[in-house]
mmCIF file of C-alpha atoms in Angstrom:
data_model
loop_
_atom_site.group_PDB
_atom_site.id
_atom_site.type_symbol
_atom_site.label_atom_id
_atom_site.label_comp_id
_atom_site.label_asym_id
_atom_site.label_seq_id
_atom_site.Cartn_x
_atom_site.Cartn_y
_atom_site.Cartn_z
ATOM 1 C CA UNK A 1 6.454 -7.808 -50.780
ATOM 2 C CA UNK A 2 9.037 -9.953 -49.018
ATOM 3 C CA UNK A 3 11.391 -8.484 -46.422
ATOM 4 C CA UNK A 4 14.622 -9.707 -44.850
ATOM 5 C CA UNK A 5 14.879 -8.978 -41.135
ATOM 6 C CA UNK A 6 18.525 -9.313 -40.198
ATOM 7 C CA UNK A 7 20.136 -9.177 -36.760
ATOM 8 C CA UNK A 8 23.802 -10.074 -36.377
ATOM 9 C CA UNK A 9 24.453 -12.142 -33.243
ATOM 10 C CA UNK A 10 20.751 -12.742 -32.692
ATOM 11 C CA UNK A 11 21.226 -15.216 -29.832
ATOM 12 C CA UNK A 12 23.609 -12.846 -28.015
ATOM 13 C CA UNK A 13 21.150 -9.954 -28.330
ATOM 14 C CA UNK A 14 18.048 -11.923 -27.306
ATOM 15 C CA UNK A 15 17.964 -10.246 -23.868
ATOM 16 C CA UNK A 16 18.470 -6.740 -25.238
ATOM 17 C CA UNK A 17 16.078 -4.174 -26.641
ATOM 18 C CA UNK A 18 17.348 -5.003 -30.133
ATOM 19 C CA UNK A 19 16.437 -8.644 -29.646
ATOM 20 C CA UNK A 20 12.974 -7.694 -28.430
ATOM 21 C CA UNK A 21 12.555 -5.286 -31.345
ATOM 22 C CA UNK A 22 13.262 -8.065 -33.854
ATOM 23 C CA UNK A 23 10.508 -10.229 -32.360
ATOM 24 C CA UNK A 24 8.155 -7.253 -32.472
ATOM 25 C CA UNK A 25 9.021 -6.574 -36.123
ATOM 26 C CA UNK A 26 8.274 -10.177 -37.059
ATOM 27 C CA UNK A 27 4.900 -10.183 -35.332
ATOM 28 C CA UNK A 28 3.979 -6.698 -36.575
ATOM 29 C CA UNK A 29 4.764 -7.548 -40.197
ATOM 30 C CA UNK A 30 2.914 -10.849 -39.961
ATOM 31 C CA UNK A 31 -0.198 -8.956 -38.844
ATOM 32 C CA UNK A 32 0.213 -6.611 -41.840
ATOM 33 C CA UNK A 33 0.498 -9.502 -44.285
ATOM 34 C CA UNK A 34 4.152 -8.829 -45.134
ATOM 35 C CA UNK A 35 6.197 -11.946 -45.875
ATOM 36 C CA UNK A 36 9.377 -12.122 -43.782
ATOM 37 C CA UNK A 37 12.592 -14.109 -43.991
ATOM 38 C CA UNK A 38 15.527 -14.241 -41.582
ATOM 39 C CA UNK A 39 17.795 -15.842 -44.198
ATOM 40 C CA UNK A 40 20.102 -13.312 -45.923
ATOM 41 C CA UNK A 41 20.651 -15.827 -48.736
ATOM 42 C CA UNK A 42 16.951 -16.052 -49.588
ATOM 43 C CA UNK A 43 15.240 -13.920 -52.225
ATOM 44 C CA UNK A 44 13.503 -10.771 -50.971
ATOM 45 C CA UNK A 45 12.557 -7.265 -52.089
ATOM 46 C CA UNK A 46 13.948 -5.202 -49.216
ATOM 47 C CA UNK A 47 16.260 -5.679 -46.230
ATOM 48 C CA UNK A 48 15.680 -4.312 -42.739
ATOM 49 C CA UNK A 49 18.966 -4.589 -40.808
ATOM 50 C CA UNK A 50 18.957 -4.224 -37.015
ATOM 51 C CA UNK A 51 22.697 -4.248 -36.264
ATOM 52 C CA UNK A 52 25.678 -2.079 -37.190
ATOM 53 C CA UNK A 53 28.620 -4.493 -36.889
ATOM 54 C CA UNK A 54 31.075 -5.550 -39.651
ATOM 55 C CA UNK A 55 29.119 -8.600 -40.818
ATOM 56 C CA UNK A 56 25.982 -6.456 -41.061
ATOM 57 C CA UNK A 57 27.795 -3.784 -43.063
ATOM 58 C CA UNK A 58 29.234 -6.402 -45.424
ATOM 59 C CA UNK A 59 25.724 -7.708 -46.007
ATOM 60 C CA UNK A 60 24.379 -4.199 -46.633
ATOM 61 C CA UNK A 61 27.107 -3.494 -49.212
ATOM 62 C CA UNK A 62 26.377 -6.772 -51.004
ATOM 63 C CA UNK A 63 22.642 -6.131 -51.113
ATOM 64 C CA UNK A 64 23.098 -2.600 -52.429
ATOM 65 C CA UNK A 65 25.302 -3.927 -55.224
ATOM 66 C CA UNK A 66 22.425 -6.250 -56.078
ATOM 67 C CA UNK A 67 20.061 -3.284 -56.196
ATOM 68 C CA UNK A 68 18.102 -4.319 -53.098
ATOM 69 C CA UNK A 69 16.955 -1.361 -50.949
ATOM 70 C CA UNK A 70 18.253 -1.453 -47.377
ATOM 71 C CA UNK A 71 16.850 -0.004 -44.176
ATOM 72 C CA UNK A 72 19.178 0.181 -41.186
ATOM 73 C CA UNK A 73 17.366 0.416 -37.868
ATOM 74 C CA UNK A 74 18.510 3.232 -35.613
ATOM 75 C CA UNK A 75 18.363 1.356 -32.316
ATOM 76 C CA UNK A 76 21.493 3.103 -31.079
ATOM 77 C CA UNK A 77 22.867 6.615 -30.922
ATOM 78 C CA UNK A 78 26.197 8.093 -29.929
ATOM 79 C CA UNK A 79 24.452 9.355 -26.811
ATOM 80 C CA UNK A 80 23.014 6.084 -25.508
ATOM 81 C CA UNK A 81 26.329 4.220 -25.647
ATOM 82 C CA UNK A 82 27.676 6.447 -22.902
ATOM 83 C CA UNK A 83 27.575 5.237 -19.279
ATOM 84 C CA UNK A 84 26.967 1.674 -20.351
ATOM 85 C CA UNK A 85 29.533 -1.127 -20.569
ATOM 86 C CA UNK A 86 32.878 -1.274 -18.799
ATOM 87 C CA UNK A 87 35.498 0.798 -20.696
ATOM 88 C CA UNK A 88 32.791 2.594 -22.655
ATOM 89 C CA UNK A 89 34.997 5.700 -22.822
ATOM 90 C CA UNK A 90 37.749 3.688 -24.515
ATOM 91 C CA UNK A 91 35.290 1.942 -26.841
ATOM 92 C CA UNK A 92 33.236 5.029 -27.689
ATOM 93 C CA UNK A 93 35.299 6.186 -30.726
ATOM 94 C CA UNK A 94 35.148 2.655 -32.176
ATOM 95 C CA UNK A 95 31.404 2.382 -31.490
ATOM 96 C CA UNK A 96 30.656 5.801 -32.978
ATOM 97 C CA UNK A 97 32.675 4.954 -36.107
ATOM 98 C CA UNK A 98 30.791 1.668 -36.568
ATOM 99 C CA UNK A 99 27.479 3.419 -36.109
ATOM 100 C CA UNK A 100 28.348 6.163 -38.603
ATOM 101 C CA UNK A 101 29.563 3.661 -41.208
ATOM 102 C CA UNK A 102 26.455 1.498 -40.888
ATOM 103 C CA UNK A 103 23.960 4.350 -40.910
ATOM 104 C CA UNK A 104 25.703 6.032 -43.858
ATOM 105 C CA UNK A 105 25.219 2.900 -45.988
ATOM 106 C CA UNK A 106 21.446 2.834 -45.536
ATOM 107 C CA UNK A 107 18.866 3.931 -48.080
ATOM 108 C CA UNK A 108 16.685 4.826 -45.100
ATOM 109 C CA UNK A 109 17.059 4.794 -41.316
ATOM 110 C CA UNK A 110 14.120 3.801 -39.102
ATOM 111 C CA UNK A 111 14.387 4.769 -35.433
ATOM 112 C CA UNK A 112 11.828 4.496 -32.602
ATOM 113 C CA UNK A 113 11.043 8.086 -31.563
ATOM 114 C CA UNK A 114 11.063 11.671 -32.816
ATOM 115 C CA UNK A 115 13.846 12.303 -30.292
ATOM 116 C CA UNK A 116 16.177 9.614 -31.672
ATOM 117 C CA UNK A 117 15.279 10.734 -35.215
ATOM 118 C CA UNK A 118 16.444 14.264 -34.447
ATOM 119 C CA UNK A 119 19.662 12.977 -32.884
ATOM 120 C CA UNK A 120 20.517 10.843 -35.919
ATOM 121 C CA UNK A 121 19.541 13.605 -38.356
ATOM 122 C CA UNK A 122 21.981 15.800 -36.446
ATOM 123 C CA UNK A 123 24.890 13.519 -37.342
ATOM 124 C CA UNK A 124 24.818 14.892 -40.898
ATOM 125 C CA UNK A 125 24.841 11.502 -42.645
ATOM 126 C CA UNK A 126 22.755 12.566 -45.634
ATOM 127 C CA UNK A 127 20.320 9.673 -45.122
ATOM 128 C CA UNK A 128 16.586 10.132 -44.564
ATOM 129 C CA UNK A 129 15.404 9.150 -41.073
ATOM 130 C CA UNK A 130 11.826 8.226 -40.082
ATOM 131 C CA UNK A 131 10.489 7.321 -36.653
ATOM 132 C CA UNK A 132 8.419 4.195 -36.015
ATOM 133 C CA UNK A 133 7.918 2.876 -32.495
ATOM 134 C CA UNK A 134 9.253 -0.565 -31.586
ATOM 135 C CA UNK A 135 5.692 -1.288 -30.511
ATOM 136 C CA UNK A 136 4.075 -3.520 -27.929
ATOM 137 C CA UNK A 137 2.156 -6.797 -28.185
ATOM 138 C CA UNK A 138 -0.785 -5.371 -26.291
ATOM 139 C CA UNK A 139 -2.919 -8.528 -26.181
ATOM 140 C CA UNK A 140 -0.200 -10.496 -24.396
ATOM 141 C CA UNK A 141 -0.356 -8.044 -21.477
ATOM 142 C CA UNK A 142 -4.038 -8.605 -20.714
ATOM 143 C CA UNK A 143 -4.509 -8.751 -16.920
ATOM 144 C CA UNK A 144 -3.942 -12.163 -15.353
ATOM 145 C CA UNK A 145 -4.438 -12.752 -11.611
ATOM 146 C CA UNK A 146 -2.668 -16.093 -12.079
ATOM 147 C CA UNK A 147 0.484 -14.351 -13.349
ATOM 148 C CA UNK A 148 0.454 -11.928 -10.445
ATOM 149 C CA UNK A 149 0.029 -14.765 -7.947
ATOM 150 C CA UNK A 150 2.855 -16.723 -9.591
ATOM 151 C CA UNK A 151 5.199 -13.746 -9.284
ATOM 152 C CA UNK A 152 4.328 -13.193 -5.631
ATOM 153 C CA UNK A 153 4.825 -16.876 -4.887
ATOM 154 C CA UNK A 154 8.180 -16.933 -6.685
ATOM 155 C CA UNK A 155 9.550 -14.116 -4.528
ATOM 156 C CA UNK A 156 7.719 -14.749 -1.281
ATOM 157 C CA UNK A 157 5.589 -11.608 -1.441
ATOM 158 C CA UNK A 158 2.475 -11.425 0.693
ATOM 159 C CA UNK A 159 -0.865 -10.492 -0.851
ATOM 160 C CA UNK A 160 -1.034 -6.705 -1.028
ATOM 161 C CA UNK A 161 2.667 -6.223 -0.208
ATOM 162 C CA UNK A 162 4.037 -3.188 -2.021
ATOM 163 C CA UNK A 163 6.975 -3.442 -4.396
ATOM 164 C CA UNK A 164 8.641 -1.364 -7.128
ATOM 165 C CA UNK A 165 10.228 -2.729 -10.306
ATOM 166 C CA UNK A 166 13.055 -1.534 -12.522
ATOM 167 C CA UNK A 167 14.118 -3.298 -15.717
ATOM 168 C CA UNK A 168 17.256 -3.096 -17.837
ATOM 169 C CA UNK A 169 20.949 -3.842 -18.051
ATOM 170 C CA UNK A 170 22.753 -2.785 -14.856
ATOM 171 C CA UNK A 171 24.176 0.365 -16.433
ATOM 172 C CA UNK A 172 24.770 3.788 -14.941
ATOM 173 C CA UNK A 173 22.853 5.051 -17.993
ATOM 174 C CA UNK A 174 19.776 3.050 -17.021
ATOM 175 C CA UNK A 175 19.596 4.932 -13.725
ATOM 176 C CA UNK A 176 20.562 1.983 -11.526
ATOM 177 C CA UNK A 177 22.366 4.198 -8.999
ATOM 178 C CA UNK A 178 19.326 6.489 -8.675
ATOM 179 C CA UNK A 179 17.140 3.386 -8.305
ATOM 180 C CA UNK A 180 19.254 2.266 -5.348
ATOM 181 C CA UNK A 181 19.236 5.710 -3.724
ATOM 182 C CA UNK A 182 15.467 6.008 -4.090
ATOM 183 C CA UNK A 183 15.061 2.578 -2.497
ATOM 184 C CA UNK A 184 17.038 3.734 0.569
ATOM 185 C CA UNK A 185 14.230 6.170 1.361
ATOM 186 C CA UNK A 186 11.594 3.411 1.406
ATOM 187 C CA UNK A 187 13.020 0.594 3.562
ATOM 188 C CA UNK A 188 9.587 -1.006 4.019
ATOM 189 C CA UNK A 189 9.049 -1.358 0.244
ATOM 190 C CA UNK A 190 10.802 -4.037 -1.806
ATOM 191 C CA UNK A 191 12.566 -2.871 -4.978
ATOM 192 C CA UNK A 192 13.261 -5.390 -7.765
ATOM 193 C CA UNK A 193 15.781 -4.698 -10.531
ATOM 194 C CA UNK A 194 15.407 -7.188 -13.378
ATOM 195 C CA UNK A 195 18.334 -7.469 -15.764
ATOM 196 C CA UNK A 196 21.817 -8.919 -15.867
ATOM 197 C CA UNK A 197 25.196 -8.412 -17.491
ATOM 198 C CA UNK A 198 28.400 -10.410 -17.378
ATOM 199 C CA UNK A 199 30.663 -9.163 -14.600
ATOM 200 C CA UNK A 200 33.531 -8.537 -17.026
ATOM 201 C CA UNK A 201 31.331 -6.127 -19.010
ATOM 202 C CA UNK A 202 29.983 -4.280 -15.964
ATOM 203 C CA UNK A 203 31.464 -0.965 -14.841
ATOM 204 C CA UNK A 204 33.401 -1.021 -11.570
ATOM 205 C CA UNK A 205 31.231 1.687 -10.013
ATOM 206 C CA UNK A 206 28.151 -0.409 -10.789
ATOM 207 C CA UNK A 207 29.653 -3.536 -9.231
ATOM 208 C CA UNK A 208 30.502 -1.551 -6.095
ATOM 209 C CA UNK A 209 27.021 -0.040 -5.961
ATOM 210 C CA UNK A 210 25.413 -3.471 -6.327
ATOM 211 C CA UNK A 211 27.524 -4.809 -3.473
ATOM 212 C CA UNK A 212 26.481 -1.872 -1.252
ATOM 213 C CA UNK A 213 22.862 -1.695 -2.365
ATOM 214 C CA UNK A 214 20.108 -1.325 0.255
ATOM 215 C CA UNK A 215 18.781 -4.491 1.850
ATOM 216 C CA UNK A 216 15.355 -3.932 0.285
ATOM 217 C CA UNK A 217 16.712 -4.104 -3.292
ATOM 218 C CA UNK A 218 16.442 -7.562 -4.868
ATOM 219 C CA UNK A 219 18.293 -8.362 -8.091
ATOM 220 C CA UNK A 220 17.035 -11.686 -9.523
ATOM 221 C CA UNK A 221 18.828 -11.206 -12.854
ATOM 222 C CA UNK A 222 17.110 -11.538 -16.209
ATOM 223 C CA UNK A 223 13.443 -12.534 -15.925
ATOM 224 C CA UNK A 224 11.168 -13.041 -18.915
ATOM 225 C CA UNK A 225 7.789 -14.307 -20.040
ATOM 226 C CA UNK A 226 4.870 -14.702 -17.678
ATOM 227 C CA UNK A 227 6.979 -13.940 -14.601
ATOM 228 C CA UNK A 228 8.013 -10.437 -15.685
ATOM 229 C CA UNK A 229 4.472 -9.732 -16.879
ATOM 230 C CA UNK A 230 3.179 -10.730 -13.463
ATOM 231 C CA UNK A 231 5.749 -8.414 -11.900
ATOM 232 C CA UNK A 232 4.490 -5.441 -13.905
ATOM 233 C CA UNK A 233 0.833 -6.203 -13.245
ATOM 234 C CA UNK A 234 1.119 -6.358 -9.471
ATOM 235 C CA UNK A 235 3.737 -3.656 -8.961
ATOM 236 C CA UNK A 236 3.107 -0.556 -6.912
ATOM 237 C CA UNK A 237 5.096 1.278 -9.591
ATOM 238 C CA UNK A 238 7.786 0.904 -12.201
ATOM 239 C CA UNK A 239 10.720 3.241 -11.620
ATOM 240 C CA UNK A 240 12.827 3.778 -14.741
ATOM 241 C CA UNK A 241 15.277 6.633 -14.076
ATOM 242 C CA UNK A 242 17.186 6.157 -17.335
ATOM 243 C CA UNK A 243 19.510 8.956 -18.423
ATOM 244 C CA UNK A 244 19.199 8.204 -22.145
ATOM 245 C CA UNK A 245 17.050 5.969 -24.388
ATOM 246 C CA UNK A 246 15.918 5.752 -27.978
ATOM 247 C CA UNK A 247 12.471 4.597 -26.748
ATOM 248 C CA UNK A 248 12.449 2.048 -23.923
ATOM 249 C CA UNK A 249 10.323 -1.022 -24.707
ATOM 250 C CA UNK A 250 10.066 -1.755 -20.983
ATOM 251 C CA UNK A 251 8.186 1.521 -20.536
ATOM 252 C CA UNK A 252 5.571 0.379 -23.043
ATOM 253 C CA UNK A 253 5.336 -2.950 -21.220
ATOM 254 C CA UNK A 254 4.587 -1.175 -17.946
ATOM 255 C CA UNK A 255 1.948 1.047 -19.544
ATOM 256 C CA UNK A 256 0.316 -1.969 -21.220
ATOM 257 C CA UNK A 257 0.153 -3.629 -17.780
ATOM 258 C CA UNK A 258 -1.649 -0.696 -16.107
ATOM 259 C CA UNK A 259 1.450 -0.229 -13.951
ATOM 260 C CA UNK A 260 2.044 3.247 -12.479
ATOM 261 C CA UNK A 261 5.114 4.589 -14.255
ATOM 262 C CA UNK A 262 7.850 6.880 -12.930
ATOM 263 C CA UNK A 263 10.454 7.944 -15.488
ATOM 264 C CA UNK A 264 13.225 10.472 -15.899
ATOM 265 C CA UNK A 265 13.039 13.588 -18.037
ATOM 266 C CA UNK A 266 15.159 11.938 -20.755
ATOM 267 C CA UNK A 267 14.505 13.329 -24.231
ATOM 268 C CA UNK A 268 13.209 10.025 -25.612
ATOM 269 C CA UNK A 269 10.206 10.247 -23.275
ATOM 270 C CA UNK A 270 9.001 13.507 -24.789
ATOM 271 C CA UNK A 271 6.434 14.387 -26.040
ATOM 272 C CA UNK A 272 4.561 11.081 -25.703
ATOM 273 C CA UNK A 273 5.021 10.666 -21.940
ATOM 274 C CA UNK A 274 3.513 13.594 -20.065
ATOM 275 C CA UNK A 275 4.074 14.189 -16.362
ATOM 276 C CA UNK A 276 0.796 13.962 -14.475
ATOM 277 C CA UNK A 277 -1.112 12.666 -17.507
ATOM 278 C CA UNK A 278 0.171 9.162 -18.329
ATOM 279 C CA UNK A 279 3.178 8.964 -15.985
ATOM 280 C CA UNK A 280 5.117 10.799 -13.302
ATOM 281 C CA UNK A 281 8.535 12.269 -14.040
ATOM 282 C CA UNK A 282 11.555 13.149 -11.956
ATOM 283 C CA UNK A 283 14.898 14.696 -12.794
ATOM 284 C CA UNK A 284 16.846 13.346 -9.810
ATOM 285 C CA UNK A 285 16.548 11.125 -6.740
ATOM 286 C CA UNK A 286 14.574 13.777 -4.887
ATOM 287 C CA UNK A 287 12.113 13.891 -7.769
ATOM 288 C CA UNK A 288 11.771 10.095 -7.889
ATOM 289 C CA UNK A 289 11.136 9.983 -4.133
ATOM 290 C CA UNK A 290 8.437 12.622 -4.451
ATOM 291 C CA UNK A 291 6.805 10.757 -7.352
ATOM 292 C CA UNK A 292 6.786 7.443 -5.484
ATOM 293 C CA UNK A 293 5.291 9.137 -2.432
ATOM 294 C CA UNK A 294 2.441 10.300 -4.688
ATOM 295 C CA UNK A 295 1.904 6.749 -5.925
ATOM 296 C CA UNK A 296 1.929 5.364 -2.387
ATOM 297 C CA UNK A 297 -0.566 8.060 -1.352
ATOM 298 C CA UNK A 298 -2.956 6.993 -4.108
ATOM 299 C CA UNK A 299 -2.453 10.121 -6.219
ATOM 300 C CA UNK A 300 -1.674 8.074 -9.364
ATOM 301 C CA UNK A 301 -5.319 7.629 -10.273
ATOM 302 C CA UNK A 302 -7.285 5.418 -12.641
ATOM 303 C CA UNK A 303 -7.401 8.153 -15.276
ATOM 304 C CA UNK A 304 -3.597 8.223 -15.462
ATOM 305 C CA UNK A 305 -3.497 4.434 -15.762
ATOM 306 C CA UNK A 306 -6.026 4.558 -18.598
ATOM 307 C CA UNK A 307 -4.058 7.298 -20.356
ATOM 308 C CA UNK A 308 -0.937 5.197 -20.020
ATOM 309 C CA UNK A 309 -2.675 2.180 -21.479
ATOM 310 C CA UNK A 310 -3.978 4.317 -24.347
ATOM 311 C CA UNK A 311 -0.411 5.442 -25.045
ATOM 312 C CA UNK A 312 0.664 1.805 -25.295
ATOM 313 C CA UNK A 313 -2.373 0.938 -27.438
ATOM 314 C CA UNK A 314 -1.332 3.578 -29.982
ATOM 315 C CA UNK A 315 1.809 1.472 -30.456
ATOM 316 C CA UNK A 316 0.130 -1.928 -30.658
ATOM 317 C CA UNK A 317 1.970 -4.251 -33.070
ATOM 318 C CA UNK A 318 -0.732 -4.395 -35.776
ATOM 319 C CA UNK A 319 -0.504 -0.597 -36.053
ATOM 320 C CA UNK A 320 3.288 -0.764 -36.167
ATOM 321 C CA UNK A 321 3.052 -3.424 -38.878
ATOM 322 C CA UNK A 322 0.928 -1.163 -41.068
ATOM 323 C CA UNK A 323 3.313 1.729 -40.494
ATOM 324 C CA UNK A 324 6.358 -0.386 -41.418
ATOM 325 C CA UNK A 325 4.546 -1.675 -44.508
ATOM 326 C CA UNK A 326 3.904 1.933 -45.528
ATOM 327 C CA UNK A 327 7.572 2.835 -44.988
ATOM 328 C CA UNK A 328 8.735 -0.193 -46.998
ATOM 329 C CA UNK A 329 6.327 0.543 -49.855
ATOM 330 C CA UNK A 330 7.423 4.179 -50.036
ATOM 331 C CA UNK A 331 11.092 3.175 -50.235
ATOM 332 C CA UNK A 332 10.436 0.509 -52.883
ATOM 333 C CA UNK A 333 8.482 3.027 -54.965
ATOM 334 C CA UNK A 334 11.283 5.566 -54.610
ATOM 335 C CA UNK A 335 13.782 2.975 -55.808
ATOM 336 C CA UNK A 336 11.556 1.931 -58.710
ATOM 337 C CA UNK A 337 11.006 -1.526 -57.256
ATOM 338 C CA UNK A 338 7.245 -1.238 -56.837
ATOM 339 C CA UNK A 339 4.674 -0.090 -59.343
#
């Protein structure tokens, strides 16, 4: 079996969840022994398309005419486009139309969680939807004191100094405003928000909030590789008060790093994230403050960290590779392309 993994505008999306998902797909499929190409002009048995834009849809139409089965990945929903980029209200009808067109062309839609599967099924597209996690490269998050020390040195943190991390585009949807308000209640704790977006694409209310953010909130922009892993490993907690997600790869990264996790009650985090078992949840700033107070008081115990790590381990890339291979094989059999 040979599979095309296609992402339109790959370089532009490299800092997004879609860009991370593509890298995860490549590594997962390699571990499962599935041959992969990124060249849409190569020969392959099945296409797995990660984007919904016009060039992607043109490719999907061409491949279907050639009798090649096509999976479109459900990274996005109508719901998670809201409260994102500047002018999202103006762009929403256009975005929703693009999403509907792209998803309707698919032979199968793969999306990360049962929650996003139910949302997409509710659009009435007449296309089967299955959920497969984006996964996590568990081995690459093995504890490293060197990484932690490098992060502390990079940001002038003293040994043992407490800090909280948040990761994502500076969107209202990602809970940035709640992150700032929670930070105001803990002036002696540093709060780092990792993620960047061009000013022209950032909502005005977000730009104003960033300008007025508390003095203890540090925004270094986009940070990757060993530095962000060191940040997770040494953090007092990760606070991710997102309003809407399809999964949230950064959540898996925190769990894989044995980092205490505080999340919202967003639908994507149910049922696999359980308050008091493998994370703490809040529904508003008051709830996030209360959760962080528990972490600071030592109430986020080793058992919860282990449960969180186990949750991430269930989504380790080799397991995701086998699941994707199963999904591909089932579709090829259904289309009479595999005997």
